[in-house]
Coordinates of C-alpha atoms and ligand atoms in Angstrom, one line a residue:
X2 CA -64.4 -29.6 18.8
X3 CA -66.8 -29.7 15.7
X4 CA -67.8 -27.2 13.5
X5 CA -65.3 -24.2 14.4
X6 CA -64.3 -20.9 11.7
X7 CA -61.6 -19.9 13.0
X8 CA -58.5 -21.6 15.2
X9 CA -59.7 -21.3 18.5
X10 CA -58.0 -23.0 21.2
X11 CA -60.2 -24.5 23.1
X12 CA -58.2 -24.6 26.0
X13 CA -58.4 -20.6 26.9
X14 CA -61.9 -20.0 26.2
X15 CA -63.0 -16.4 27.8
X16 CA -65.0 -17.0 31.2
X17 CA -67.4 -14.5 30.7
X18 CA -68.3 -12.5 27.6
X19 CA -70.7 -9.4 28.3
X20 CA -72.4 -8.1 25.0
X21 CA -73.4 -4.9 24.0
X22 CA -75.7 -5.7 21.1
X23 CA -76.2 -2.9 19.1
X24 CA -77.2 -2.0 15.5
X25 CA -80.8 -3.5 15.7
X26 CA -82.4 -0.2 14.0
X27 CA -79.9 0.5 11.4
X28 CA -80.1 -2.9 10.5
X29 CA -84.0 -2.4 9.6
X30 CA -83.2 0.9 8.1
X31 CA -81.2 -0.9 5.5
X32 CA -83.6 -3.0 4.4
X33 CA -86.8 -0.1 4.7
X34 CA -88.0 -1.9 7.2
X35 CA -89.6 -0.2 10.7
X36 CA -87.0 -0.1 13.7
X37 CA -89.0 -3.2 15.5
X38 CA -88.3 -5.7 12.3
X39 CA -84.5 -5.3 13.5
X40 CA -85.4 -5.8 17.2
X41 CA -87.1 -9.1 16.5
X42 CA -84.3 -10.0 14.0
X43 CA -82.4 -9.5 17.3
X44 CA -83.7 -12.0 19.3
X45 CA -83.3 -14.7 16.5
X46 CA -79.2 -13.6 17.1
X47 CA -79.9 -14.1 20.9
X48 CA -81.0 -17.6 20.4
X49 CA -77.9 -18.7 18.1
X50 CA -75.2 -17.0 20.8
X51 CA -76.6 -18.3 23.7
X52 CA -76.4 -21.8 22.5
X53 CA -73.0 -21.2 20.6
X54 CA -71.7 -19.7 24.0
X55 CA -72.6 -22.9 25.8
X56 CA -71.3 -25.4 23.1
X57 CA -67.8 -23.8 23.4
X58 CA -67.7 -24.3 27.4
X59 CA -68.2 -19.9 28.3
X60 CA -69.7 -19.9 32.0
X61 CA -71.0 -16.6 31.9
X62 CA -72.8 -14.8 29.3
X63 CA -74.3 -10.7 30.2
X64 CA -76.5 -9.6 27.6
X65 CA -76.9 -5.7 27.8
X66 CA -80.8 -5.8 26.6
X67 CA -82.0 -2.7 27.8
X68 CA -80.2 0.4 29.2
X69 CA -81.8 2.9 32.2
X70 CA -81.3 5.7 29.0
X71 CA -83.5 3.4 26.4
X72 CA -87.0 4.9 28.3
X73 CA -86.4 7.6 26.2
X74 CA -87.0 5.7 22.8
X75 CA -90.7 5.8 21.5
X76 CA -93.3 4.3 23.6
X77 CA -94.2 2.1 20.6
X78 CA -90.3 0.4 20.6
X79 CA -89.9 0.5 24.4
X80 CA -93.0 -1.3 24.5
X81 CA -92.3 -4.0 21.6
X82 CA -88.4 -4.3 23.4
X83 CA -90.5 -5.5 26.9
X84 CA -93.2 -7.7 24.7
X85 CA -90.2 -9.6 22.7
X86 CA -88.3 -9.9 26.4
X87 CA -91.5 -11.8 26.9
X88 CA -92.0 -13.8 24.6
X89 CA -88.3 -14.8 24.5
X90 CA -88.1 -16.3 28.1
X91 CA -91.7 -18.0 27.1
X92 CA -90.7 -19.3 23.7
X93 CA -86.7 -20.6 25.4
X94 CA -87.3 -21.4 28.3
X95 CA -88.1 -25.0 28.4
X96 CA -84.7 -25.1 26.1
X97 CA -82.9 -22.8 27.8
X98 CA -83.6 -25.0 30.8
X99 CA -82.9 -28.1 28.7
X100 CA -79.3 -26.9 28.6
X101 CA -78.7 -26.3 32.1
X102 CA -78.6 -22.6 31.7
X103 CA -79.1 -20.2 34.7
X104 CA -80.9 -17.3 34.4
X105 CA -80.2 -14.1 36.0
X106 CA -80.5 -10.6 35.6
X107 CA -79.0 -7.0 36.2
X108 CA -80.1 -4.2 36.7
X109 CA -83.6 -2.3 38.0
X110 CA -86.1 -4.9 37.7
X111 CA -88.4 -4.1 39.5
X112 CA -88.9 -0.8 36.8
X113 CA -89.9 -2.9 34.4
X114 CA -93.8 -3.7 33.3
X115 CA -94.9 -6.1 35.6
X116 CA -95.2 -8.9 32.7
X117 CA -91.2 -8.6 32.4
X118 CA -91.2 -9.0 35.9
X119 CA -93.3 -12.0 36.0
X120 CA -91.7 -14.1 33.8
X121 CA -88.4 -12.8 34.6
X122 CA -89.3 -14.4 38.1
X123 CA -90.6 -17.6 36.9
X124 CA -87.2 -18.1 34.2
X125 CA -84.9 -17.7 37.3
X126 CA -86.8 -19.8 39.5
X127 CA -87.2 -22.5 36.7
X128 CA -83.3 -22.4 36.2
X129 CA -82.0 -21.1 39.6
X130 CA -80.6 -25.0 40.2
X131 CA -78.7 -25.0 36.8
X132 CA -75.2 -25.3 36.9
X133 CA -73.8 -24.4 33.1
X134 CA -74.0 -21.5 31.3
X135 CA -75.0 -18.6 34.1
X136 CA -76.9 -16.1 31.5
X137 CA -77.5 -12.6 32.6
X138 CA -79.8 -10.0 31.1
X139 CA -79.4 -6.4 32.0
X140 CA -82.3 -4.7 32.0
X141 CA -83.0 -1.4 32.7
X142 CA -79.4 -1.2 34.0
X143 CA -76.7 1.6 34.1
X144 CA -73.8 1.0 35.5
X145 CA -73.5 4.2 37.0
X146 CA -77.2 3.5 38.7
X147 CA -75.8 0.0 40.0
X148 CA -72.9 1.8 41.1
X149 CA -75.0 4.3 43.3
X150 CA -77.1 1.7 44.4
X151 CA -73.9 0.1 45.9
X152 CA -72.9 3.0 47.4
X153 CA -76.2 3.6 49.3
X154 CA -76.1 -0.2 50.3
X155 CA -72.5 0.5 51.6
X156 CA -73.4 3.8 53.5
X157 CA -76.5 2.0 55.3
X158 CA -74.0 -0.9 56.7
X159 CA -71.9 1.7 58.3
X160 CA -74.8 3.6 59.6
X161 CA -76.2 0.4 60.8
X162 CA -72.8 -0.5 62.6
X163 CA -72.2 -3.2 60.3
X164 CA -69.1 -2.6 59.1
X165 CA -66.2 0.0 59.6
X166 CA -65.8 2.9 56.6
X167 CA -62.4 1.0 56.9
X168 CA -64.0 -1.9 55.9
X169 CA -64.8 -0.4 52.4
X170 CA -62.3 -2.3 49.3
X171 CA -62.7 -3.1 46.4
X172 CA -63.3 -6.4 47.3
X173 CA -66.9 -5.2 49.2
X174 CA -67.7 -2.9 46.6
X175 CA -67.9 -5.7 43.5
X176 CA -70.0 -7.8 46.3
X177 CA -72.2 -5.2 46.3
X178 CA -72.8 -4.4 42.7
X179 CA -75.8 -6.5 41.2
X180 CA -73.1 -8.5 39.6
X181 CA -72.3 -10.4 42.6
X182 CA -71.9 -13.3 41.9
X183 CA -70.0 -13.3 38.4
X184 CA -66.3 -12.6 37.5
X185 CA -65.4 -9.8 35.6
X186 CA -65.9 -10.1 31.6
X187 CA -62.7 -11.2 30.0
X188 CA -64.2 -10.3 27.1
X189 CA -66.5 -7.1 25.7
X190 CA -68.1 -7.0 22.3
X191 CA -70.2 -4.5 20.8
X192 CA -71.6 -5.3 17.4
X193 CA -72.1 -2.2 14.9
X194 CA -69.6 -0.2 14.7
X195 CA -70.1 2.1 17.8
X196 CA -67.0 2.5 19.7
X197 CA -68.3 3.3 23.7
X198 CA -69.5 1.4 26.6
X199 CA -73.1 3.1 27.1
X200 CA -73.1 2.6 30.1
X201 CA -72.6 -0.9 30.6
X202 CA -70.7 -2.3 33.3
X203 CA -68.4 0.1 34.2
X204 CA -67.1 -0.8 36.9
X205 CA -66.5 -4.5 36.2
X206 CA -64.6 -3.7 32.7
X207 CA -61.6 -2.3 34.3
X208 CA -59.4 -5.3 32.7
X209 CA -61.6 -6.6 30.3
X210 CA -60.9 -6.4 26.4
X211 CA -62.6 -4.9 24.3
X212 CA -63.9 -5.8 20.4
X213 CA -65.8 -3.8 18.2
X214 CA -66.9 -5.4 15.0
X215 CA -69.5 -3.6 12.0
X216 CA -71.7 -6.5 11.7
X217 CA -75.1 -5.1 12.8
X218 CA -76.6 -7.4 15.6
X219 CA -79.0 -9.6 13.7
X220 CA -76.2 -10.4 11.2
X221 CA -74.2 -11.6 14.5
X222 CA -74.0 -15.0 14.8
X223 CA -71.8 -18.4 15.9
X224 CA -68.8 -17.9 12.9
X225 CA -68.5 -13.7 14.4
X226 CA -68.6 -15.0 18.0
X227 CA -65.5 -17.5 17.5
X228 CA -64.4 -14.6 15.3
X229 CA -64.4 -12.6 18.3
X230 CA -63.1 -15.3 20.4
X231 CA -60.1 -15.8 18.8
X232 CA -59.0 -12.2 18.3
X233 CA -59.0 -12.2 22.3
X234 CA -57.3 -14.8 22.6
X235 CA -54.1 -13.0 20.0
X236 CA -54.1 -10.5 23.0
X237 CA -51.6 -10.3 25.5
X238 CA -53.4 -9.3 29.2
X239 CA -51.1 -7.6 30.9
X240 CA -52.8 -6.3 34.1
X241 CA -50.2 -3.9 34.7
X242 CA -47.9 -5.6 35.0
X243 CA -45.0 -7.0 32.7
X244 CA -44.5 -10.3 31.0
Ligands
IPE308 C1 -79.8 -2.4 19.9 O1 -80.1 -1.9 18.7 C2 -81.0 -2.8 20.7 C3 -81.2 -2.0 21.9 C4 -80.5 -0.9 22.3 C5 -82.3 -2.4 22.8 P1 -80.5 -0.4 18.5 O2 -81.9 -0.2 18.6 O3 -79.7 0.5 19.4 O4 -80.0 -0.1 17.0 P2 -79.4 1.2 16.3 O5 -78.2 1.5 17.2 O6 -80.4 2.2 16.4 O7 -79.0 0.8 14.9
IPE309 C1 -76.6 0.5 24.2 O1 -77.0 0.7 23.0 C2 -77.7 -0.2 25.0 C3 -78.1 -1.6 24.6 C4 -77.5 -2.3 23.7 C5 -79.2 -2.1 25.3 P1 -77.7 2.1 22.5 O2 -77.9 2.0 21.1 O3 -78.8 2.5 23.4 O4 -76.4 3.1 22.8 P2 -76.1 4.5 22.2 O5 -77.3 5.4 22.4 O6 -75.8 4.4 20.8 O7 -74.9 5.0 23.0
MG310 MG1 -78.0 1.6 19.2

């Protein structure tokens, strides 16, 4: 393969990678610049990684975009976060498309301004038929809401007579969570220094790795993604049990 930093074998290549991009603001702050300049630097990083991720064979790619906590930002950046959503999906599409990606989404949608929702709609159905890189947003998610989303879903089928409360694994619970229908991530990166999952996909990280890396998000790009790559692949996943 063409154009790699770092020795990565090609041949163990993480299946999913779920990012928690962080660092947007201080980013900005560096340069004097308003917290938004660093969100719309952000998207520029979204566009290199999504394509990067695709070129190196990834299936699945979660983007955590927007948290259920991030409504308590100014209404000024929550608003500019749901306009660049926006114009990201109208501005890629037609590429994102082009390069048989999927495109799905996590968490509360239907919370969002009804814009987001609109195009949201209209980038899934667009892509729905796509069979390469499956790229989720999560938006307005929590893991702990998803999780108690679940459980009322759960509770409802015994209720209903559905199912037995012996019926309830593991197994029914990951079905039920809004990530469905993609495998754990193999891999977790959080760009920026900050050392905690926010929130993100706690229930699905159980075995996943984790790597944390200083580069703000807009400085993120394909050389720290193979970067990132290639540290997982020094690991040695265990799963409890012993080698
Ligand atoms: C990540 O950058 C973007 C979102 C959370 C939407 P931040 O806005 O959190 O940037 P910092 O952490 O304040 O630097
Ligand atoms: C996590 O980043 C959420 C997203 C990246 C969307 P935050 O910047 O909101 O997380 P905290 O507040 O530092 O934990
Ligand atoms: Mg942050």
């Amino acid at each position: 393969m063409q154009n790699l930093y770092y020795d990565i074998d090609t041949k163990k290549i993480p299946s999913h990678i779920a990012i928690i991009m962080d660092g947007n603001g201080r980013w900005a702050k560096s340069r004097f610049m308003p917290r938004t300049f660093g969100h719309k630097a952000g998207v520029e990083t979204i566009r290199k990684v999504v394509k990067e991720a695709s070129r190196l064979g990834i299936k699945y790619i979660t983007l955590y975009a927007f948290s259920t906590e991030n409504w308590k930002r100014p209404k000024e950046e929550v608003n500019t976060l749901m306009g660049l959503l926006v114009s990201y999906l109208k501005k890629e599409l037609q590429e994102l498309d082009e390069n048989n990606v999927r495109i799905r989404t996590i968490g509360d949608i239907d919370g969002l301004p009804k814009v987001c929702i609109d195009e949201l709609d209209e980038s899934k159905e667009k892509t729905k038929n796509n069979d390469g890189l499956v790229l989720s947003l999560a938006l307005n998610y929590g893991g702990r809401a998803d999780i108690v989303d679940a459980v009322k879903n759960i509770s409802n089928q015994v209720k209903d007579g559905n199912i037995e409360v012996e019926d309830i694994d593991e197994i029914l619970i990951s079905k039920t969570l809004s990530t469905k229908d993609i495998v754990d991530p193999d891999l977790v990166i959080r760009t920026s220094g900050e050392q905690r999952l926010s929130n993100f996909l706690l229930w699905e990280v159980a075995y996943s790795e984790f790597y944390y890396t200083d580069v703000h998000w807009p400085d993120f790009d394909e050389k720290e993604l193979q970067k990132a790559i290639f540290d997982y692949q020094q690991r040695d996943r265990r799963f409890g049990g012993v080698k």
